[in-house]
XYZ file of N, CA and C in Angstrom:
843
model
N -4.601 29.439 -3.643
C -5.748 29.120 -2.616
C -5.816 27.733 -1.547
N -6.501 27.968 -0.668
C -6.007 26.748 0.236
C -7.059 25.893 -0.296
N -6.808 24.790 0.959
C -8.241 23.473 0.503
C -9.083 23.530 0.289
N -10.087 23.450 -0.931
C -11.278 23.359 -0.798
C -12.247 21.831 -0.611
N -12.970 21.712 0.088
C -13.815 21.089 1.262
C -15.082 20.675 0.296
N -15.349 21.680 -0.720
C -16.414 21.521 -2.001
C -15.867 20.854 -3.476
N -14.731 20.225 -3.151
C -14.022 19.725 -3.887
C -14.222 17.874 -4.050
N -15.403 17.676 -2.815
C -15.419 16.353 -3.091
C -16.131 16.092 -4.287
N -16.054 14.505 -4.640
C -16.575 14.395 -5.951
C -15.996 15.139 -7.105
N -14.725 15.206 -7.142
C -13.784 15.580 -8.030
C -13.513 14.611 -9.096
N -13.226 14.204 -10.329
C -12.734 13.526 -10.537
C -11.432 13.910 -11.547
N -10.351 13.124 -11.935
C -9.461 13.316 -13.000
C -9.882 12.822 -14.044
N -9.021 12.767 -15.114
C -8.740 12.384 -16.388
C -8.373 11.165 -16.601
N -8.909 10.199 -17.114
C -8.461 8.718 -17.131
C -6.783 8.687 -17.232
N -6.377 7.753 -16.942
C -5.073 7.562 -17.265
C -4.603 6.267 -17.220
N -3.790 5.474 -18.255
C -3.311 4.129 -18.390
C -2.124 3.963 -17.885
N -1.936 2.365 -17.842
C -0.804 2.120 -17.215
C -0.790 0.877 -17.827
N 0.731 -0.113 -18.434
C 0.722 -1.056 -18.495
C 1.694 -2.111 -17.866
N 1.759 -2.831 -18.000
C 3.182 -3.803 -17.159
C 3.218 -5.185 -17.863
N 4.157 -5.554 -17.523
C 4.320 -7.067 -18.053
C 4.848 -7.859 -17.139
N 5.394 -9.191 -17.638
C 6.033 -9.850 -16.318
C 6.883 -9.602 -15.871
N 8.112 -9.008 -16.521
C 9.607 -8.230 -15.912
C 8.757 -7.497 -14.434
N 7.877 -6.605 -14.835
C 7.342 -5.891 -13.453
C 6.876 -6.229 -12.888
N 6.040 -7.672 -12.900
C 5.813 -8.330 -11.914
C 6.621 -9.137 -11.129
N 7.549 -9.614 -11.660
C 8.873 -9.988 -10.762
C 9.539 -9.131 -10.357
N 9.738 -7.710 -10.735
C 10.640 -6.507 -10.515
C 9.470 -6.003 -8.820
N 8.681 -6.228 -9.090
C 7.671 -5.557 -7.491
C 7.782 -6.767 -6.879
N 7.741 -8.320 -7.142
C 7.470 -8.917 -5.842
C 9.240 -9.184 -5.711
N 10.174 -8.976 -6.036
C 11.603 -8.583 -5.447
C 11.758 -7.420 -4.558
N 11.096 -6.605 -5.394
C 11.014 -5.113 -4.639
C 10.490 -5.128 -2.766
N 9.764 -6.205 -2.963
C 9.263 -6.167 -1.668
C 9.426 -7.341 -0.485
N 10.314 -8.587 -1.426
C 10.778 -9.347 -0.600
C 10.973 -10.714 -0.931
N 9.906 -10.463 -1.824
C 9.998 -12.315 -2.246
C 11.026 -12.476 -2.874
N 11.395 -13.754 -3.010
C 12.304 -14.576 -2.808
C 12.567 -15.967 -3.750
N 13.502 -16.747 -3.509
C 14.010 -18.061 -3.284
C 12.569 -19.098 -3.466
N 12.198 -18.844 -2.103
C 10.782 -19.596 -1.903
C 9.491 -19.373 -1.866
N 9.723 -18.140 -2.620
C 8.186 -17.599 -3.029
C 8.616 -17.659 -5.100
N 8.935 -18.956 -5.608
C 9.238 -18.646 -7.298
C 7.449 -18.876 -8.028
N 6.896 -18.628 -7.799
C 5.295 -18.468 -8.256
C 5.153 -16.938 -8.655
N 6.420 -16.132 -7.729
C 6.003 -14.333 -7.820
C 7.623 -14.462 -8.840
N 8.484 -14.566 -8.937
C 9.907 -14.309 -8.995
C 10.168 -14.882 -9.707
N 10.011 -16.183 -10.628
C 10.107 -16.740 -12.066
C 9.365 -16.745 -12.994
N 9.441 -16.802 -14.468
C 8.483 -17.293 -15.197
C 8.739 -18.233 -16.512
N 9.745 -19.202 -15.443
C 10.166 -20.213 -16.748
C 10.380 -21.313 -15.316
N 9.745 -21.204 -14.845
C 9.859 -22.548 -13.199
C 9.369 -23.544 -13.952
N 9.708 -24.890 -14.107
C 8.931 -25.922 -14.612
C 7.861 -26.301 -13.146
N 6.639 -26.399 -13.816
C 5.609 -26.847 -12.782
C 5.099 -25.561 -12.184
N 5.536 -24.385 -12.503
C 5.205 -22.923 -11.287
C 4.757 -21.826 -12.244
N 3.468 -21.412 -12.643
C 2.315 -20.768 -12.803
C 2.883 -18.856 -12.388
N 3.524 -18.094 -12.849
C 3.589 -16.987 -12.375
C 2.965 -16.621 -12.023
N 2.348 -15.415 -11.299
C 1.384 -15.009 -10.641
C 1.609 -13.755 -10.066
N 0.918 -12.294 -9.564
C 0.913 -11.006 -9.508
C 0.676 -11.499 -8.286
N 1.159 -10.407 -7.111
C 1.164 -10.250 -5.887
C -0.342 -8.909 -6.016
N -1.304 -9.445 -5.163
C -2.126 -8.419 -5.627
C -2.224 -6.890 -4.624
N -1.018 -6.898 -4.151
C -0.596 -5.633 -3.139
C 0.182 -4.737 -4.760
N 0.527 -5.072 -5.898
C 0.365 -4.477 -7.125
C -0.305 -3.607 -7.505
N -1.756 -3.905 -7.219
C -2.543 -2.766 -7.190
C -2.423 -1.745 -7.139
N -1.711 -1.490 -5.701
C -1.582 0.039 -5.240
C -0.169 1.110 -6.076
N 0.507 0.325 -7.166
C 0.875 0.759 -8.419
C 0.670 1.180 -9.175
N -0.153 0.060 -9.513
C -0.999 0.114 -10.811
C -1.798 1.066 -10.977
N -2.709 1.689 -9.820
C -4.079 2.519 -9.840
C -3.936 3.382 -10.469
N -2.989 4.337 -9.787
C -2.864 5.601 -9.803
C -3.942 6.571 -9.610
N -4.578 7.549 -10.530
C -5.429 7.890 -10.159
C -5.499 9.137 -9.278
N -4.324 9.492 -8.848
C -3.850 11.061 -7.959
C -3.831 12.288 -8.804
N -4.268 11.926 -10.082
C -4.766 13.538 -10.747
C -5.848 13.926 -10.117
N -6.607 13.105 -9.570
C -7.789 14.118 -8.783
C -7.062 14.997 -8.007
N -6.280 14.872 -7.426
C -5.815 16.106 -6.465
C -6.013 17.198 -6.983
N -5.898 17.410 -8.335
C -5.644 19.282 -9.352
C -6.944 19.580 -8.776
N -8.037 19.036 -8.201
C -9.043 20.282 -8.279
C -9.456 20.774 -6.775
N -8.476 20.294 -5.896
C -8.645 20.357 -4.587
C -8.040 21.629 -3.424
N -7.418 22.246 -4.499
C -6.652 23.562 -4.163
C -5.244 23.395 -4.117
N -4.523 24.244 -3.246
C -2.755 24.544 -3.261
C -2.360 23.829 -1.711
N -1.404 23.182 -2.205
C -0.950 22.738 -0.938
C 0.377 22.778 -1.155
N 1.388 22.630 -0.048
C 2.786 22.397 -0.254
C 3.375 20.585 0.100
N 3.531 20.249 -1.136
C 3.769 18.644 -1.549
C 5.062 17.811 -0.495
N 5.671 18.764 -0.269
C 6.957 18.450 0.831
C 6.092 18.339 2.309
N 4.928 18.963 2.861
C 4.184 18.661 3.807
C 3.197 17.464 3.943
N 3.118 16.947 2.613
C 2.260 15.757 2.382
C 2.774 14.399 2.787
N 1.862 13.577 4.045
C 2.447 12.122 4.247
C 1.259 11.508 3.687
N 1.367 10.287 3.567
C 0.677 8.622 2.943
C 0.442 8.618 4.469
N -1.114 8.721 4.382
C -1.948 8.250 5.744
C -2.134 6.758 5.558
N -2.775 6.403 4.837
C -3.171 5.236 4.917
C -3.449 4.791 2.835
N -3.872 3.467 3.521
C -4.126 2.637 1.739
C -4.535 1.466 2.143
N -5.843 1.468 0.789
C -6.431 0.181 0.451
C -6.735 -0.419 -0.395
N -6.939 -1.660 -0.534
C -7.172 -1.848 -2.029
C -7.832 -3.073 -1.918
N -9.148 -3.500 -3.306
C -9.711 -4.708 -3.286
C -9.605 -5.144 -5.057
N -8.841 -6.276 -5.139
C -8.969 -7.117 -6.236
C -10.045 -7.458 -6.470
N -10.608 -6.914 -7.674
C -12.406 -8.072 -8.151
C -11.940 -9.485 -8.895
N -10.504 -9.542 -9.292
C -10.248 -11.018 -10.083
C -8.724 -10.447 -10.021
N -8.249 -11.886 -10.393
C -6.487 -12.009 -9.770
C -6.126 -11.241 -10.800
N -4.875 -10.414 -10.812
C -4.638 -9.161 -11.541
C -3.755 -10.092 -12.823
N -3.574 -10.077 -14.138
C -2.437 -10.377 -14.939
C -1.440 -10.348 -14.742
N -0.636 -10.989 -15.498
C 0.968 -10.871 -15.266
C 1.316 -9.968 -16.731
N 0.299 -9.078 -17.451
C 0.856 -8.350 -18.070
C -0.540 -7.735 -18.412
N -0.259 -6.644 -19.062
C -1.865 -5.687 -19.232
C -1.966 -4.729 -19.281
N -2.958 -3.816 -19.801
C -3.042 -2.364 -19.274
C -4.094 -1.900 -18.859
N -4.514 -1.381 -17.981
C -5.807 -0.794 -17.272
C -5.738 0.986 -17.441
N -6.877 1.216 -17.967
C -7.012 2.721 -17.287
C -8.007 3.164 -16.038
N -7.436 4.056 -15.757
C -8.335 4.516 -14.074
C -8.358 5.259 -13.941
N -9.415 5.829 -13.290
C -10.691 7.085 -13.080
C -10.357 6.988 -11.638
N -9.840 8.481 -11.106
C -9.552 8.594 -9.540
C -10.341 10.152 -9.443
N -11.294 9.532 -8.144
C -12.133 10.314 -6.994
C -12.282 11.131 -6.227
N -11.750 12.539 -5.218
C -11.718 12.709 -4.199
C -13.218 12.107 -3.710
N -13.055 11.271 -2.535
C -14.463 11.145 -2.151
C -14.457 11.771 -0.629
N -13.873 12.415 0.147
C -13.587 12.726 1.993
C -12.537 13.890 1.480
N -13.031 14.641 1.838
C -11.713 16.240 2.535
C -12.288 16.244 3.948
N -11.566 15.709 5.015
C -12.252 15.756 6.697
C -10.849 17.013 6.962
N -11.396 17.725 7.742
C -10.352 19.242 8.558
C -9.791 18.051 9.963
N -8.171 18.231 10.600
C -8.253 17.750 11.416
C -7.186 18.402 12.276
N -7.783 20.001 11.954
C -7.188 21.118 12.823
C -5.980 21.295 12.597
N -4.799 20.481 13.034
C -3.269 20.574 12.435
C -3.308 20.377 10.821
N -4.212 19.932 9.943
C -4.014 19.220 9.150
C -5.046 19.035 7.997
N -5.058 18.509 6.932
C -6.357 18.072 6.295
C -6.225 16.913 5.098
N -7.635 15.677 5.919
C -6.925 14.374 5.086
C -8.204 14.710 3.782
N -7.426 14.089 2.942
C -7.941 13.780 1.616
C -7.833 12.717 1.370
N -9.098 12.122 1.059
C -9.007 10.768 0.319
C -8.832 10.646 -1.058
N -8.831 9.624 -1.982
C -8.947 9.841 -3.116
C -9.437 8.213 -3.885
N -9.914 7.762 -4.378
C -10.912 6.279 -4.902
C -10.681 6.077 -6.265
N -9.839 5.346 -6.569
C -10.208 5.188 -7.820
C -10.795 3.304 -8.320
N -10.791 3.589 -9.455
C -11.243 1.793 -9.815
C -10.509 2.192 -11.411
N -9.762 0.738 -11.479
C -8.812 0.423 -12.707
C -9.859 -0.818 -13.573
N -9.936 -0.508 -14.529
C -10.377 -1.421 -15.914
C -9.541 -1.959 -16.537
N -9.504 -3.109 -16.750
C -8.367 -4.029 -17.490
C -8.979 -3.306 -19.284
N -7.925 -3.320 -20.447
C -8.251 -2.672 -21.861
C -9.422 -3.803 -22.372
N -10.247 -3.413 -22.532
C -11.235 -3.938 -23.329
C -12.238 -4.650 -23.055
N -12.284 -4.400 -21.435
C -13.362 -4.861 -20.595
C -14.201 -3.674 -20.031
N -15.473 -3.856 -19.282
C -16.289 -2.856 -19.039
C -16.196 -3.409 -17.011
N -15.795 -4.552 -16.648
C -15.071 -4.619 -14.974
C -14.278 -4.156 -14.412
N -14.523 -3.926 -13.721
C -13.385 -3.170 -12.652
C -12.652 -4.515 -12.083
N -10.965 -4.030 -12.176
C -10.515 -5.022 -12.165
C -9.733 -5.246 -10.604
N -9.828 -4.074 -10.093
C -9.584 -3.975 -8.552
C -9.660 -1.865 -8.651
N -9.574 -1.756 -7.010
C -10.177 -0.389 -6.845
C -9.246 -0.089 -5.747
N -8.733 1.295 -5.892
C -7.548 1.579 -4.452
C -8.182 2.454 -3.968
N -8.103 2.738 -2.821
C -8.351 3.962 -1.838
C -7.143 4.320 -0.904
N -6.696 5.599 -1.012
C -5.734 6.525 -1.027
C -5.747 7.156 -0.119
N -5.007 7.099 1.763
C -6.022 8.861 2.147
C -4.073 9.312 2.318
N -4.354 10.860 1.954
C -3.048 11.506 2.699
C -3.464 12.465 3.496
N -2.482 13.217 4.003
C -2.768 13.884 5.622
C -2.012 15.333 4.937
N -2.507 16.344 4.597
C -1.783 17.595 4.155
C -1.733 18.340 5.453
N -0.158 17.967 6.408
C 0.139 19.205 7.374
C -0.085 20.445 6.847
N -0.677 21.645 8.056
C -0.846 22.929 7.790
C -2.090 22.916 7.010
N -3.029 22.610 6.578
C -3.799 22.848 5.892
C -5.239 22.459 6.271
N -5.918 22.157 8.188
C -6.506 22.035 8.260
C -6.732 23.854 8.977
N -8.183 23.304 9.990
C -8.357 24.628 11.152
C -9.413 25.883 9.762
N -9.952 24.936 9.096
C -10.745 25.844 8.523
C -12.227 25.336 8.898
N -12.423 25.014 10.077
C -14.197 24.554 10.665
C -14.593 23.550 9.918
N -14.098 22.534 9.015
C -14.646 21.625 8.381
C -14.989 20.519 9.331
N -15.527 19.230 8.622
C -16.058 18.095 8.920
C -14.667 17.502 9.845
N -14.462 16.989 10.754
C -13.127 16.019 11.208
C -13.106 14.742 10.458
N -14.461 14.148 10.165
C -14.526 12.812 9.898
C -14.452 11.854 11.059
N -14.242 10.895 10.370
C -14.223 9.328 11.386
C -13.118 9.659 12.703
N -13.072 9.459 13.641
C -11.891 9.278 14.782
C -12.081 8.137 15.486
N -11.127 8.084 16.591
C -11.083 5.937 16.986
C -10.502 5.246 16.803
N -10.700 4.290 17.416
C -9.581 3.310 16.798
C -10.503 2.242 15.665
N -10.380 1.906 14.478
C -10.747 1.509 13.647
C -9.857 -0.409 13.293
N -10.748 -0.894 13.453
C -9.998 -2.415 13.131
C -8.776 -2.774 14.071
N -9.647 -2.679 15.363
C -8.574 -2.861 16.141
C -8.611 -4.344 16.597
N -7.133 -4.667 17.005
C -7.307 -6.471 17.047
C -7.456 -6.868 18.615
N -8.088 -8.287 18.703
C -8.339 -8.167 20.580
C -7.305 -8.228 21.176
N -7.534 -8.243 22.663
C -6.862 -8.217 23.005
C -6.436 -9.575 23.404
N -5.975 -10.120 23.282
C -5.470 -11.642 22.898
C -3.846 -12.043 22.162
N -2.651 -12.952 22.153
C -2.281 -13.376 21.238
C -2.732 -13.241 19.676
N -1.710 -12.843 19.055
C -2.088 -13.001 17.596
C -1.915 -14.448 17.304
N -2.800 -14.974 16.311
C -3.188 -16.221 15.955
C -1.993 -16.032 14.588
N -1.871 -15.780 14.245
C -0.949 -15.988 13.102
C 0.610 -14.706 13.593
N 1.464 -14.808 13.518
C 2.338 -14.220 12.881
C 3.445 -14.384 12.157
N 3.733 -13.806 11.106
C 4.890 -14.014 10.470
C 5.962 -13.027 10.338
N 7.250 -13.019 10.406
C 8.193 -12.314 10.512
C 9.463 -12.386 8.864
N 9.886 -11.101 8.751
C 10.227 -11.035 7.544
C 11.169 -9.867 7.562
N 12.296 -10.797 6.749
C 13.287 -9.776 6.521
C 13.937 -8.605 5.745
N 13.935 -7.217 5.919
C 14.553 -6.534 4.989
C 15.934 -6.116 4.340
N 16.045 -6.093 3.443
C 17.700 -5.532 2.906
C 17.573 -4.844 3.430
N 18.874 -4.190 3.363
C 19.612 -3.052 3.566
C 19.705 -1.679 2.440
N 18.995 -2.369 1.290
C 19.448 -1.861 0.088
C 17.698 -1.951 -0.912
N 17.043 -2.544 0.316
C 15.969 -2.895 0.080
C 15.155 -2.107 -0.756
N 14.946 -0.720 -0.436
C 14.222 0.558 -0.798
C 15.025 0.389 -2.012
N 16.299 0.638 -2.637
C 17.216 0.383 -4.043
C 16.207 -0.331 -5.158
N 16.127 -1.610 -4.139
C 14.995 -2.182 -4.987
C 14.126 -2.242 -5.124
N 13.133 -1.684 -4.437
C 11.444 -1.161 -4.774
C 11.259 -0.001 -5.061
N 12.055 1.072 -5.679
C 12.062 2.199 -6.162
C 12.118 2.197 -7.728
N 12.875 0.974 -8.252
C 12.786 0.539 -9.553
C 11.263 0.118 -10.137
N 9.913 -0.057 -9.119
C 8.982 -0.484 -10.242
C 8.118 1.008 -10.512
N 9.145 2.167 -9.453
C 8.190 3.915 -10.013
C 8.310 4.497 -8.821
N 8.483 3.993 -7.509
C 8.432 5.351 -7.161
C 10.115 6.106 -6.367
N 10.487 7.379 -7.657
C 12.124 7.418 -7.325
C 11.909 9.037 -5.775
N 11.230 9.130 -5.007
C 11.496 10.000 -4.034
C 12.781 9.673 -3.626
N 13.280 10.673 -3.510
C 14.719 10.699 -3.355
C 14.819 10.218 -1.442
N 13.704 10.442 -0.603
C 14.290 10.930 0.925
C 14.206 9.036 0.592
N 14.213 8.147 -0.050
C 14.408 6.761 -0.227
C 15.621 6.407 -0.390
N 16.490 7.247 -1.131
C 17.662 6.524 -1.820
C 18.834 7.573 -1.125
N 18.560 9.168 -1.562
C 19.657 10.406 -1.329
C 19.650 10.737 0.510
N 20.711 10.188 1.057
C 21.093 10.264 2.627
C 20.968 11.770 2.681
N 21.390 12.803 1.899
C 21.289 14.105 2.001
C 20.043 14.762 2.114
N 19.317 14.033 1.370
C 18.229 14.647 1.282
C 17.064 13.931 2.452
N 17.424 12.398 3.257
C 16.744 12.392 4.087
C 17.364 12.613 5.692
N 18.312 13.539 5.917
C 18.715 14.343 6.567
C 17.502 15.172 6.641
N 17.582 16.168 5.732
C 17.053 17.107 5.549
C 15.968 17.448 6.325
N 15.620 16.342 5.827
C 14.042 16.046 6.413
C 13.449 15.046 7.777
N 14.734 15.323 8.478
C 14.575 14.774 9.715
C 15.330 13.194 9.897
N 15.391 12.637 8.968
C 16.144 11.033 9.184
C 17.320 10.803 9.304
N 18.185 9.924 9.833
C 19.272 9.735 10.052
C 19.359 8.983 8.694
N 18.985 8.450 8.163
C 19.118 7.831 6.342
C 18.033 7.575 5.488
N 18.209 7.752 4.706
C 17.112 6.956 3.677
C 15.790 5.813 4.592
N 14.814 6.349 4.202
C 13.523 5.601 5.009
C 13.125 4.105 3.805
N 12.561 3.233 4.519
C 11.578 2.659 3.371
C 10.651 3.129 2.924
N 10.426 2.841 1.518
C 8.470 3.285 1.033
C 8.024 2.855 1.920
N 6.827 3.539 1.980
C 5.404 2.871 3.051
C 4.947 1.472 2.688
N 4.488 1.988 0.505
C 3.812 0.965 0.290
C 4.823 -0.361 0.184
N 6.141 -0.389 0.235
C 7.074 -1.630 0.514
C 6.550 -2.059 1.583
N 6.761 -1.703 2.551
C 6.269 -2.214 3.703
C 4.965 -2.556 3.554
N 3.955 -1.906 2.936
C 2.847 -2.451 3.159
C 2.584 -4.044 1.700
N 3.833 -3.813 0.879
C 3.864 -4.900 -0.057
C 3.956 -6.197 0.704
N 5.634 -6.386 2.223
C 5.930 -7.107 2.563
C 4.829 -7.514 3.487
N 3.994 -6.239 3.740
C 2.920 -6.956 4.970
C 2.035 -8.129 3.650
N 1.809 -7.375 2.707
C 0.503 -8.206 2.121
C 1.187 -9.531 2.102
N 2.461 -9.876 1.959
C 3.409 -11.089 1.150
C 2.962 -12.081 2.948
N 3.163 -11.253 4.007
C 2.334 -11.681 4.833
C 1.445 -12.373 5.513
N 0.842 -11.196 5.040
C -1.106 -12.126 5.255
C -0.931 -13.410 3.766
N -0.776 -13.274 3.215
C -0.782 -14.436 1.931
C -0.297 -15.631 2.346
N 1.009 -15.363 3.590
C 1.518 -16.836 4.303
C 1.129 -17.109 5.166
N 0.637 -16.157 5.940
C -0.063 -16.884 7.085
C -1.983 -16.672 7.288
N -1.749 -16.266 6.082
C -3.838 -16.981 5.973
C -4.403 -17.075 4.793
N -3.267 -17.446 3.519
C -3.894 -18.037 2.414
C -3.306 -19.083 1.985
N -2.426 -19.556 2.565
C -1.213 -21.285 2.456
C -0.463 -20.855 1.332
N 0.344 -19.324 1.209
C 1.177 -19.061 0.038
C 0.756 -18.717 -1.332
N -0.672 -18.383 -1.058
C -1.691 -18.317 -2.733
C -1.603 -17.200 -2.536
N -1.013 -16.096 -3.533
C -1.484 -14.667 -3.878
C -2.631 -14.532 -4.126
N -3.157 -15.567 -4.905
C -4.413 -15.081 -6.081
C -5.121 -15.302 -4.910
N -5.328 -15.896 -3.903
C -6.799 -15.955 -2.846
C -6.882 -14.454 -2.179
N -6.013 -13.362 -1.681
C -5.783 -12.669 -1.225
C -6.572 -11.445 -2.056
N -7.738 -10.778 -1.108
C -9.018 -10.184 -2.190
C -9.024 -8.264 -1.575
N -8.803 -7.843 -0.572
C -8.312 -6.929 -0.021
C -7.133 -6.707 1.269
N -7.112 -5.448 1.579
C -6.274 -5.509 2.718
C -6.364 -3.506 2.495
N -6.401 -3.021 4.256
C -6.019 -1.852 4.426
C -5.440 -1.639 5.470
N -4.900 -0.100 5.932
C -3.755 -0.520 6.818
C -3.756 1.540 6.552
N -3.138 1.881 7.971
C -2.469 3.193 7.874
C -1.415 2.796 8.431
N -0.029 3.824 7.933
C 1.136 4.049 8.076
C 1.511 4.866 9.387
N 2.017 3.841 10.339
C 1.683 4.541 11.697
C 3.154 4.841 12.679
N 4.743 4.192 11.224
C 5.700 4.394 11.494
C 6.358 4.607 10.371
N 7.685 5.420 10.432
C 8.365 5.028 9.007
C 9.345 3.494 9.590
N 9.863 3.200 8.535
C 10.434 1.627 8.558
C 12.348 2.300 7.836
N 12.979 1.726 8.573
C 14.785 1.295 8.333
C 14.915 0.637 7.251
N 15.337 0.312 6.097
C 16.097 -0.701 5.507
C 16.804 -1.575 6.247
N 16.354 -2.650 6.125
C 17.574 -3.955 6.793
C 16.363 -4.350 8.451
N 15.339 -3.257 8.722
C 14.277 -3.907 10.105
C 13.652 -5.494 9.613
N 13.657 -5.992 10.434
C 12.430 -6.983 10.775
C 11.163 -6.861 10.585
N 10.630 -7.337 9.682
C 8.977 -6.762 10.140
C 8.234 -8.105 10.403
N 7.021 -7.511 11.606
C 6.811 -8.886 11.988
C 4.882 -8.575 11.267
N 4.239 -9.020 11.040
C 2.996 -9.285 11.260
C 2.401 -9.863 11.928
N 1.817 -9.825 12.336
C 0.293 -9.987 13.312
C -1.134 -10.293 12.844
N -2.279 -11.371 12.884
C -2.885 -11.480 12.450
C -3.688 -12.435 13.335
N -5.367 -11.657 13.219
C -6.360 -12.043 14.381
C -7.330 -12.434 13.029
N -7.705 -13.865 13.703
C -9.123 -14.184 12.357
C -10.347 -13.343 13.350
N -11.175 -12.551 12.074
C -12.443 -11.994 12.997
C -13.455 -12.937 12.173
N -13.478 -13.680 11.108
C -14.686 -14.354 10.390
C -14.141 -15.196 9.391
N -14.898 -15.681 8.657
C -14.924 -16.323 7.205
C -13.979 -15.457 5.908
N -12.633 -15.962 6.217
C -12.592 -15.033 5.329
C -12.127 -13.590 5.411
N -11.872 -13.232 6.547
C -11.183 -12.181 7.524
C -10.453 -12.045 8.615
N -10.115 -11.198 8.619
C -8.559 -10.974 9.743
C -8.384 -9.358 9.961
N -8.078 -9.060 10.833
C -7.352 -7.433 11.681
C -5.544 -8.310 11.432
N -5.079 -7.128 11.313
C -3.918 -7.362 11.329
C -2.638 -6.099 11.873
N -1.557 -6.069 12.302
C -0.769 -5.149 12.633
C 0.443 -5.280 12.320
N 1.404 -4.660 11.393
C 2.922 -5.070 11.410
C 3.999 -3.726 12.397
N 4.458 -4.909 13.048
C 5.644 -4.110 13.903
C 7.334 -3.775 13.287
N 7.982 -3.127 13.953
C 9.223 -2.704 13.082
C 10.192 -3.970 14.342
N 11.269 -3.434 13.944
C 12.407 -4.504 14.509
C 12.151 -4.027 16.163
N 11.854 -3.165 17.084
C 11.663 -2.733 17.973
C 10.249 -2.787 18.716
N 9.534 -3.313 17.721
C 8.532 -4.087 18.154
C 7.368 -2.705 18.056
N 7.663 -1.257 17.741
C 6.703 -0.490 17.426
C 5.682 -0.503 16.273
N 4.592 -0.299 16.231
C 3.902 -0.310 15.148
C 3.654 0.635 13.964
N 4.439 -0.023 12.921
C 4.242 0.597 11.249
C 2.955 1.104 10.641
N 2.487 -0.420 10.596
C 1.213 -1.053 10.193
C 0.052 -0.719 10.725
N -0.826 0.183 10.708
C -2.029 -0.124 12.872
C -3.434 -0.231 11.347
N -4.809 -0.781 12.172
C -5.850 -0.939 11.675
C -6.239 -1.425 10.343
N -4.942 -2.815 10.644
C -5.125 -3.520 9.335
C -6.163 -4.364 9.212
N -6.763 -4.370 7.804
C -7.708 -5.472 7.875
C -7.986 -5.988 6.710
N -8.149 -7.178 6.410
C -8.017 -8.270 5.092
C -9.185 -9.112 4.838
N -9.104 -9.513 3.751
C -10.315 -10.938 3.399
C -9.364 -11.741 2.373
N -9.765 -12.814 1.994
C -9.412 -13.303 1.346
C -10.168 -14.738 1.043
N -10.318 -15.212 -0.601
C -11.120 -16.589 -0.648
C -10.161 -18.197 -0.064
N -11.466 -18.637 0.397
C -11.333 -19.596 1.617
C -10.505 -20.811 0.563
């Protein structure tokens, strides 16, 4: 059965995810944190408390089982289009969350369908939402059924001026091998033959790894390096990144505790567009 546009509102069954300090440090190292960010990468440094990168919400949240009700599609033709998260309190360095995902939009883009899933995650023993995620996926070949096209046109466009802040971050040649240890074992990011079959010269970096690098850049540029201050982040994946590329995060403040951003690859192409972030001053 094709994509069912009436599946908007469908919810998946609750799922649980637990983590500990090792997972927190492994994720941080997977998105490039190192010796100059010991609050993210060590748990026993004198005078330094371990903290969780807020972007870790995107791998702890889940909720994608809500897609079970949208109809059939070829998962090989699925493209991760965009990602957003909001943290309502700092994520602890260990815990368990229960997450419920809901299909919140289905749009007909002609060549494919865009499906948006929004999830809310609550810490075990609490009735309050700890963090929420919105994931946008593009299903190639599933559009053209005459449905609502959804929003179009530029969003979160930066002003036509030089960036107010710019952070350059280096990725390692083996960055994808580190990041996959946090749970994403898609062979596109590790198997050269699989990557070649998918049309790439070699394995590409996970989009959410580039996203995590970008989050670190925003923390450095806007939050004085304090990861607990970043409260939300959103962006669209515009171009794949190869491990070993340098990433440049450019930021423009748009208000108190608000900014738009873009992330660029080594040749200055935009790899994350329509970026917006908020933080606590």
